[in-house]
Short mmCIF file of C-alpha atoms and ligand atoms in Angstrom, two decimals:
data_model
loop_
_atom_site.label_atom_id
_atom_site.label_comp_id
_atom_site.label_asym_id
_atom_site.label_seq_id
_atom_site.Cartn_x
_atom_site.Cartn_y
_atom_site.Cartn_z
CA UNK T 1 19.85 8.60 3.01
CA UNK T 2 20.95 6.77 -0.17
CA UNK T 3 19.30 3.92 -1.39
CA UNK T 4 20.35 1.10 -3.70
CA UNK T 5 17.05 -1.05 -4.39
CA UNK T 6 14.51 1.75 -3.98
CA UNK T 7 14.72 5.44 -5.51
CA UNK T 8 13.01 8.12 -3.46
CA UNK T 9 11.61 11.24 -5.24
CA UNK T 10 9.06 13.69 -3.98
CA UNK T 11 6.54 15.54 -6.61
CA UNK T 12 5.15 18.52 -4.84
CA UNK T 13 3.52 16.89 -1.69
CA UNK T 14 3.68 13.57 -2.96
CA UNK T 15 6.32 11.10 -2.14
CA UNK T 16 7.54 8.57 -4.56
CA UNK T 17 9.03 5.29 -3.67
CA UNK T 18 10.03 2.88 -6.76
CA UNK T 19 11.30 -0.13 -6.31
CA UNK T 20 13.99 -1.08 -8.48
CA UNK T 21 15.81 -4.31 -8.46
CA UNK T 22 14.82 -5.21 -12.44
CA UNK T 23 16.92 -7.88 -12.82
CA UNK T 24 14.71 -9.99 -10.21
CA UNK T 25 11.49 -8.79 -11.09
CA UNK T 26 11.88 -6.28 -7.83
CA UNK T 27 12.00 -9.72 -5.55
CA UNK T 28 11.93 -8.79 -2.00
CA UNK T 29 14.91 -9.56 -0.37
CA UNK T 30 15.88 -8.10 3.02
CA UNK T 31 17.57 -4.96 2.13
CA UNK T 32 14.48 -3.88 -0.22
CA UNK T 33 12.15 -4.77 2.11
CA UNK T 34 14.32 -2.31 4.93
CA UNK T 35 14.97 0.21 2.43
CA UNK T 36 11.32 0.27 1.32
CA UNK T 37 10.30 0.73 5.28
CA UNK T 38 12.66 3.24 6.26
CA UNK T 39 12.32 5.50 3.26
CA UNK T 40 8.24 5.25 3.86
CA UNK T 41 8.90 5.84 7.48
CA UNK T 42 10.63 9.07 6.60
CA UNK T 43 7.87 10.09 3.89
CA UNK T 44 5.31 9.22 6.82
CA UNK T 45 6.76 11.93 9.43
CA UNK T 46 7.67 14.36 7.19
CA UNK T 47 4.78 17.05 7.53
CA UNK T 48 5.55 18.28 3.60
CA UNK T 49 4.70 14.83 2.40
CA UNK T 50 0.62 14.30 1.54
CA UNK T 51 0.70 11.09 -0.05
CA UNK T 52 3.16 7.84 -0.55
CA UNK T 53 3.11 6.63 -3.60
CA UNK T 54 5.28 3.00 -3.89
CA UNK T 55 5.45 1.87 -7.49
CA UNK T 56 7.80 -0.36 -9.14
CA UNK T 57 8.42 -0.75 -13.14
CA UNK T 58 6.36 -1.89 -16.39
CA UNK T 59 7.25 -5.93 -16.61
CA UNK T 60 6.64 -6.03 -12.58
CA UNK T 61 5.67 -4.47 -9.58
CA UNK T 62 7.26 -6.85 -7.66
CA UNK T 63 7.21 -10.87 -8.21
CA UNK T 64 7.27 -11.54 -4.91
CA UNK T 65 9.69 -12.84 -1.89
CA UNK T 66 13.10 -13.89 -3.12
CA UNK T 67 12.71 -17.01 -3.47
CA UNK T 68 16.92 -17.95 -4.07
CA UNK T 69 17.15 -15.59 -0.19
CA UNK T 70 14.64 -17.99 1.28
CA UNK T 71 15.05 -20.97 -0.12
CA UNK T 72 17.96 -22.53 2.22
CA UNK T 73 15.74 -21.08 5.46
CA UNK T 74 15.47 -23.45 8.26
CA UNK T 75 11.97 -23.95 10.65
CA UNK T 76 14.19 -23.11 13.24
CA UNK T 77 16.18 -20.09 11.50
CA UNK T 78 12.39 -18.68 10.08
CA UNK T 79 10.76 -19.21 13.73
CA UNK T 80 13.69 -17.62 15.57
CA UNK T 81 13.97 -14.39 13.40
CA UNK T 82 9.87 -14.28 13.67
CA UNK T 83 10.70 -14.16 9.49
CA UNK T 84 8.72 -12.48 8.28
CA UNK T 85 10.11 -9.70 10.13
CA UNK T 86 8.05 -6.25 11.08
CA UNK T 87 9.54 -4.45 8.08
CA UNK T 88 7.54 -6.24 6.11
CA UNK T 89 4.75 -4.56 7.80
CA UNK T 90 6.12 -0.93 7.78
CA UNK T 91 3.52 -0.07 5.00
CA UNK T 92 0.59 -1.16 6.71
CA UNK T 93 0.78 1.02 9.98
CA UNK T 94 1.94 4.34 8.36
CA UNK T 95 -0.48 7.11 8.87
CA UNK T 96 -0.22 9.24 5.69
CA UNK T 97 -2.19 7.67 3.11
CA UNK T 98 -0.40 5.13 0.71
CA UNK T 99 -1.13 4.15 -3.27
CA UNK T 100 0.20 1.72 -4.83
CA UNK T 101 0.72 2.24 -8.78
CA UNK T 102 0.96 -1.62 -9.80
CA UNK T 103 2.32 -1.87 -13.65
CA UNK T 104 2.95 -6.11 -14.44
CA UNK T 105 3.18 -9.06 -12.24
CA UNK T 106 2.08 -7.94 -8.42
CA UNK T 107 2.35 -12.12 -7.21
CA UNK T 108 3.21 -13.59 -3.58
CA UNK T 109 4.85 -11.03 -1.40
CA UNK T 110 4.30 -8.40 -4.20
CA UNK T 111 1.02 -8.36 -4.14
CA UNK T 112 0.86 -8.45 -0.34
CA UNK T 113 3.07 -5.10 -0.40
CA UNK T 114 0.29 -3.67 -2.97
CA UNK T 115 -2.62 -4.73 -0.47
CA UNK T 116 -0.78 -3.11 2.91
CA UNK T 117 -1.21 0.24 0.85
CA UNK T 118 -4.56 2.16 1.00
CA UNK T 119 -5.26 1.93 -2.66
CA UNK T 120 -4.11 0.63 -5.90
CA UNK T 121 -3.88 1.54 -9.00
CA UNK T 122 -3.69 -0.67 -12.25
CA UNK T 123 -2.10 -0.62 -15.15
CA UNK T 124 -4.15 -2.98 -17.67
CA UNK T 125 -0.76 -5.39 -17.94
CA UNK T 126 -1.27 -5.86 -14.25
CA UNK T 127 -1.54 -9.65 -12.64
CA UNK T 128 -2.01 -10.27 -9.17
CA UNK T 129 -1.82 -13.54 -7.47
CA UNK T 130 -0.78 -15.65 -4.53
CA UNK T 131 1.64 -18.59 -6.17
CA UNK T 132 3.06 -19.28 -2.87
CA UNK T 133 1.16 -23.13 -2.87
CA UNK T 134 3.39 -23.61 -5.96
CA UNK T 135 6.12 -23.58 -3.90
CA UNK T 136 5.30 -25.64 -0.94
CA UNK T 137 4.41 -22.68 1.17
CA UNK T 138 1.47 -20.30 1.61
CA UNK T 139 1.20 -16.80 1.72
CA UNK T 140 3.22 -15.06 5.04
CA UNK T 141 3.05 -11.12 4.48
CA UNK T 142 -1.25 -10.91 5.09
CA UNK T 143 -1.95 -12.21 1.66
CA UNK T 144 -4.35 -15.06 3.11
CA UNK T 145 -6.12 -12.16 5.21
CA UNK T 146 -5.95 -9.22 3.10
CA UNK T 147 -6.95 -10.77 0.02
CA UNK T 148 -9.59 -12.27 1.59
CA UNK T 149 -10.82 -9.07 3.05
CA UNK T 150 -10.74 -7.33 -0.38
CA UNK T 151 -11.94 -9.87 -2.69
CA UNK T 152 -14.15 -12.60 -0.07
CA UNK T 153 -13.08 -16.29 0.44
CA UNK T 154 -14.80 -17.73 -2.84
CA UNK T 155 -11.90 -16.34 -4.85
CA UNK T 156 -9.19 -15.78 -2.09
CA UNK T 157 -9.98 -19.14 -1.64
CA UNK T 158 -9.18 -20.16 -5.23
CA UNK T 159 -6.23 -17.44 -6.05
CA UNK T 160 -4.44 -18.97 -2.84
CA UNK T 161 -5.31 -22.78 -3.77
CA UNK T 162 -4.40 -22.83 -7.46
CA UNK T 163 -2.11 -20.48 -7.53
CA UNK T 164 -3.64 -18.65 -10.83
CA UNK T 165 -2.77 -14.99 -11.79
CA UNK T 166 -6.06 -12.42 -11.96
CA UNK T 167 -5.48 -10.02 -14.48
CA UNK T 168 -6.33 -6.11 -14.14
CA UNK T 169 -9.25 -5.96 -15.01
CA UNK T 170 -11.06 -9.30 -13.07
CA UNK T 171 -9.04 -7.73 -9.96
CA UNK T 172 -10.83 -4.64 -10.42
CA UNK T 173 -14.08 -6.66 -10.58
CA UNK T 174 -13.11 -8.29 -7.45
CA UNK T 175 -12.52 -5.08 -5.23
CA UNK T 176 -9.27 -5.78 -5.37
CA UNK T 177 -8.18 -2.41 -7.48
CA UNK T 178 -9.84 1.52 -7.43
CA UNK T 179 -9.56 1.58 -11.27
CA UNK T 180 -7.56 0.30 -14.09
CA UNK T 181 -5.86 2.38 -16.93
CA UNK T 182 -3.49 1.85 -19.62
CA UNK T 183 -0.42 0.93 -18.61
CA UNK T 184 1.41 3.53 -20.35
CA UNK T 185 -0.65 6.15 -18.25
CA UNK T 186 -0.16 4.60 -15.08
CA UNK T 187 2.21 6.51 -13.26
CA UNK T 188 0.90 9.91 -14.56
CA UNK T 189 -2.85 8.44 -13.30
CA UNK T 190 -1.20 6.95 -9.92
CA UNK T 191 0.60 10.67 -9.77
CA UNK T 192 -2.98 12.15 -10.14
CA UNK T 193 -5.13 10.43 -7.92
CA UNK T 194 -2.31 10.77 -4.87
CA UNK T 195 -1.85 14.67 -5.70
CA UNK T 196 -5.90 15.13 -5.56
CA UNK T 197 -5.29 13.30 -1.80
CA UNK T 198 -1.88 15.29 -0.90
CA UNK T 199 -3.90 18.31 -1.71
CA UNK T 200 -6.33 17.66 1.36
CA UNK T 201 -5.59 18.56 4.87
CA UNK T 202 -2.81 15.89 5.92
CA UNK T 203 -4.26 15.41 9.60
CA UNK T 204 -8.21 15.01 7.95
CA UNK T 205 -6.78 12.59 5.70
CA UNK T 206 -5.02 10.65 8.02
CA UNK T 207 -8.14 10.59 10.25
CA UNK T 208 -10.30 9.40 7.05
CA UNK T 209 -8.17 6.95 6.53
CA UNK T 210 -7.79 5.18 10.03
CA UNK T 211 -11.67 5.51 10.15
CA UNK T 212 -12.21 3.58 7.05
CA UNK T 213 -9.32 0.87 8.03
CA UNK T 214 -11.31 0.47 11.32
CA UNK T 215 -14.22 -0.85 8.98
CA UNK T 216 -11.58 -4.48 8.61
CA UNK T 217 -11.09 -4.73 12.28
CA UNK T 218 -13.79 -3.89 14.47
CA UNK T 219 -17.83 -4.26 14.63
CA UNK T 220 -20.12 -2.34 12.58
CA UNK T 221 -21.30 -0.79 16.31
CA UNK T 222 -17.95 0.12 17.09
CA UNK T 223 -16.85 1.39 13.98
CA UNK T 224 -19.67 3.64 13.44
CA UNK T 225 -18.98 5.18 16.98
CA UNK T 226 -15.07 5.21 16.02
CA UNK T 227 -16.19 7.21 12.68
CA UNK T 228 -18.52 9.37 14.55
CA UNK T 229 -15.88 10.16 17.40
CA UNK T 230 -13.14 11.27 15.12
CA UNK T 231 -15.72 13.26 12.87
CA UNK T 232 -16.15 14.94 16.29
CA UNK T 233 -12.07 15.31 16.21
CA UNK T 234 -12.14 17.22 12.91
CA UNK T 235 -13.96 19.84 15.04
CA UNK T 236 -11.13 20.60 16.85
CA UNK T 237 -8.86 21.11 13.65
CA UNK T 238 -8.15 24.47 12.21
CA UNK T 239 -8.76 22.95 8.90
CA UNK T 240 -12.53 21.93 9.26
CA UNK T 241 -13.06 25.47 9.96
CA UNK T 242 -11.00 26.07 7.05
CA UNK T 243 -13.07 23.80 4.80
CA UNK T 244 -16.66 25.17 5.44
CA UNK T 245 -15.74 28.63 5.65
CA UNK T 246 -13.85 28.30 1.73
CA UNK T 247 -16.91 26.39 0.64
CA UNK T 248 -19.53 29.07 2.18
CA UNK T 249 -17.30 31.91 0.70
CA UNK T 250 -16.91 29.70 -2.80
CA UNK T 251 -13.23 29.80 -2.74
CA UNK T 252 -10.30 27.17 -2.55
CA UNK T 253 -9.58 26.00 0.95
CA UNK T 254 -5.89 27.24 2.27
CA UNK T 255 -4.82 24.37 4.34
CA UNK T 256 -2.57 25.04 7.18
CA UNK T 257 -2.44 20.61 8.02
CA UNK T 258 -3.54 21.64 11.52
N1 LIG P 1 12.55 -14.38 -6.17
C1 LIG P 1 13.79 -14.36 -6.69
N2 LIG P 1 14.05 -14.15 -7.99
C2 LIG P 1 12.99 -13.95 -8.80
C3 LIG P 1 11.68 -13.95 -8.35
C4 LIG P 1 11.46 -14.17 -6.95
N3 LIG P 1 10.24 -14.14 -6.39
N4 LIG P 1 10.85 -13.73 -9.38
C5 LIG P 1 11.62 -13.59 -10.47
N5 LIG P 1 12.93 -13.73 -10.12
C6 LIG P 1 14.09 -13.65 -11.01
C7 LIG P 1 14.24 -14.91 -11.83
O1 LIG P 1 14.85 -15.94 -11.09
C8 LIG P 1 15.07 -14.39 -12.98
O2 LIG P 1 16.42 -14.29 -12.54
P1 LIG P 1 17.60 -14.97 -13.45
O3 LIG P 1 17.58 -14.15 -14.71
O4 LIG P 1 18.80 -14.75 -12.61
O5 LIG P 1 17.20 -16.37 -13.68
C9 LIG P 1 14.56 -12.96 -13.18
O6 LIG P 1 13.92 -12.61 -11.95
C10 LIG P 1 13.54 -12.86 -14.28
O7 LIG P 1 12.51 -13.78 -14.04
P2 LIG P 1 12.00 -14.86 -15.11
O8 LIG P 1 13.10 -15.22 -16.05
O9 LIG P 1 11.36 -15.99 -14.35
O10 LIG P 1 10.91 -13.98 -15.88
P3 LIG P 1 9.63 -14.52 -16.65
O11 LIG P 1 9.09 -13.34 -17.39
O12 LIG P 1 9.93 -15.75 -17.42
O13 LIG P 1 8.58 -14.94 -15.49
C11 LIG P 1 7.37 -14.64 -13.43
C12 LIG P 1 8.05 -13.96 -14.63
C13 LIG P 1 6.13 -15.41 -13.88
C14 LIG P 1 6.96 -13.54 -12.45
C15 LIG P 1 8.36 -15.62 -12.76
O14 LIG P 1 9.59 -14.93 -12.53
C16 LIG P 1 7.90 -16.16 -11.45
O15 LIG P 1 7.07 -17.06 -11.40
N6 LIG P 1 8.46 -15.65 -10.32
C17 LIG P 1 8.18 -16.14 -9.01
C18 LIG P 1 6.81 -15.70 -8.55
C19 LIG P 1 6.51 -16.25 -7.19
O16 LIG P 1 6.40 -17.44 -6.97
N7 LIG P 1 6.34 -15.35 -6.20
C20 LIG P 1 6.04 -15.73 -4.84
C21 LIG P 1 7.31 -15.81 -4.06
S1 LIG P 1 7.04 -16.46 -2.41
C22 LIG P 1 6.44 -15.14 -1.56
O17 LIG P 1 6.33 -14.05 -2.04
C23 LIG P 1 6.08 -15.42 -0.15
C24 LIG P 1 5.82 -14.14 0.62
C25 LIG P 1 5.83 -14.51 2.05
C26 LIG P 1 6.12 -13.34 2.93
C27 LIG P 1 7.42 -12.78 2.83
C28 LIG P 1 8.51 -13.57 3.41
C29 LIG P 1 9.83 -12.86 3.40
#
């Protein structure tokens, strides 16, 4: 597959996805938005590939929707093409886990792209925000929810009302970020943090994972039992045998992702 927006790389069991439209900031028009979800989707089945890692470039992750793309849009155009359309949500349902490596402005449908992955990462000249009331229109990609969900409504509440950019740091504060480092570090720090998780057990991690997304949709009751079920389900894996017998024997684990 060749891309033109995106390039597509893969590091040892980690695959790379950088968006790359500089002159717009990395807007999201249509064709990044389907490149970005196929390429994923492919990452996401292939059994070689640990860890996703989307990134995009030092002035910007991405700023957002494309504003000149939407900006002629009709009610009746937007409702009957349900815009925005399920490629926006590609990210959000894959089952390998995802990082985001955010480097510069992460704002509207940016950062909603960094919040459908399982983690991000920060680069100290990262800004995240929700301008979308600046233009007449709110949030349409989960930014409303997600945000809310990561940060609580006090400041979802006030990112999505005013507007305002949160730096690195205040988003790491918030919950909104696993760490911040220097920007110039970022994608070797991004590179390390999703090779530590590539190096797991693919079908453990992809369990972890769901069990811990279960924790934004469900009951504490339920998602205790969900988390208790599945660590049943590990039982059944070749690598949870794996894992305890490589601990009790004090060498590395040889995972066989089954
Ligand atoms: N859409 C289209 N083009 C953009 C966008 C964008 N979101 N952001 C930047 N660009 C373009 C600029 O128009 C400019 O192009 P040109 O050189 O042709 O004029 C180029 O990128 C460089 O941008 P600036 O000159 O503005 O760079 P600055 O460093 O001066 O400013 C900012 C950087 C602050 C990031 C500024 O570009 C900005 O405010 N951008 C818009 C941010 C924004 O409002 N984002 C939210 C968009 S709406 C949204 O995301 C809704 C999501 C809903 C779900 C998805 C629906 C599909």
């Amino acid at each position: 597959m060749t891309y033109e927006l995106i390039q597509v790389e893969t590091q040892d069991r980690v695959g790379v996805l950088t968006l790359n439209r500089p002159d717009a900031l990395n807007a999201l028009n249509a064709q990044l938005v389907r490149e970005l979800g196929e390429a994923a989707q492919a990452f996401d089945q292939d059994p070689e590939i640990g860890c996703i890692l989307v990134t995009g470039m030092e002035k910007a992750f991405a700023a957002g929707a494309d504003i000149k793309e939407m900006k002629d849009k009709t009610y009746e155009q937007v409702f009957a093409e349900d815009f925005i359309t399920d490629d926006w949500e590609v990210l959000a349902k894959l089952r390998t886990p995802v990082v985001a490596a955010v480097s510069g402005f992460a704002l509207g449908g940016g950062c909603e792209v960094a919040m459908m992955c399982d983690l991000i990462i920060a680069g100290d000249s990262a800004k995240f925000g929700q301008p979308e009331i600046k233009l007449g229109t709110i949030p349409g990609a989960g930014g409303t929810q997600r945000l809310t969900r990561a940060v609580g409504k006090a400041k979802a509440m006030e990112l999505c009302l005013t507007g305002r950019m949160m730096d690195a740091e205040e988003a790491e504060r918030a919950g909104l970020v696993a760490k911040v480092v220097p920007a110039a570090d970022l994608q070797t720090e991004a590179m390390k943090t999703a090779g530590a998780i590539a190096g797991m057990s693919l079908p453990i991690a992809q369990r972890c994972k769901e069990a811990v997304n279960i924790a934004f949709e469900t009951t504490l009751n339920e998602g205790v039992r969900f988390e208790r079920r599945t660590f049943h389900s590990t039982f059944a894996t070749h690598d949870r045998s794996e894992g305890m017998d490589a601990f009790v024997n004090k060498r590395k684990p040889d995972w066989q992702h089954r």
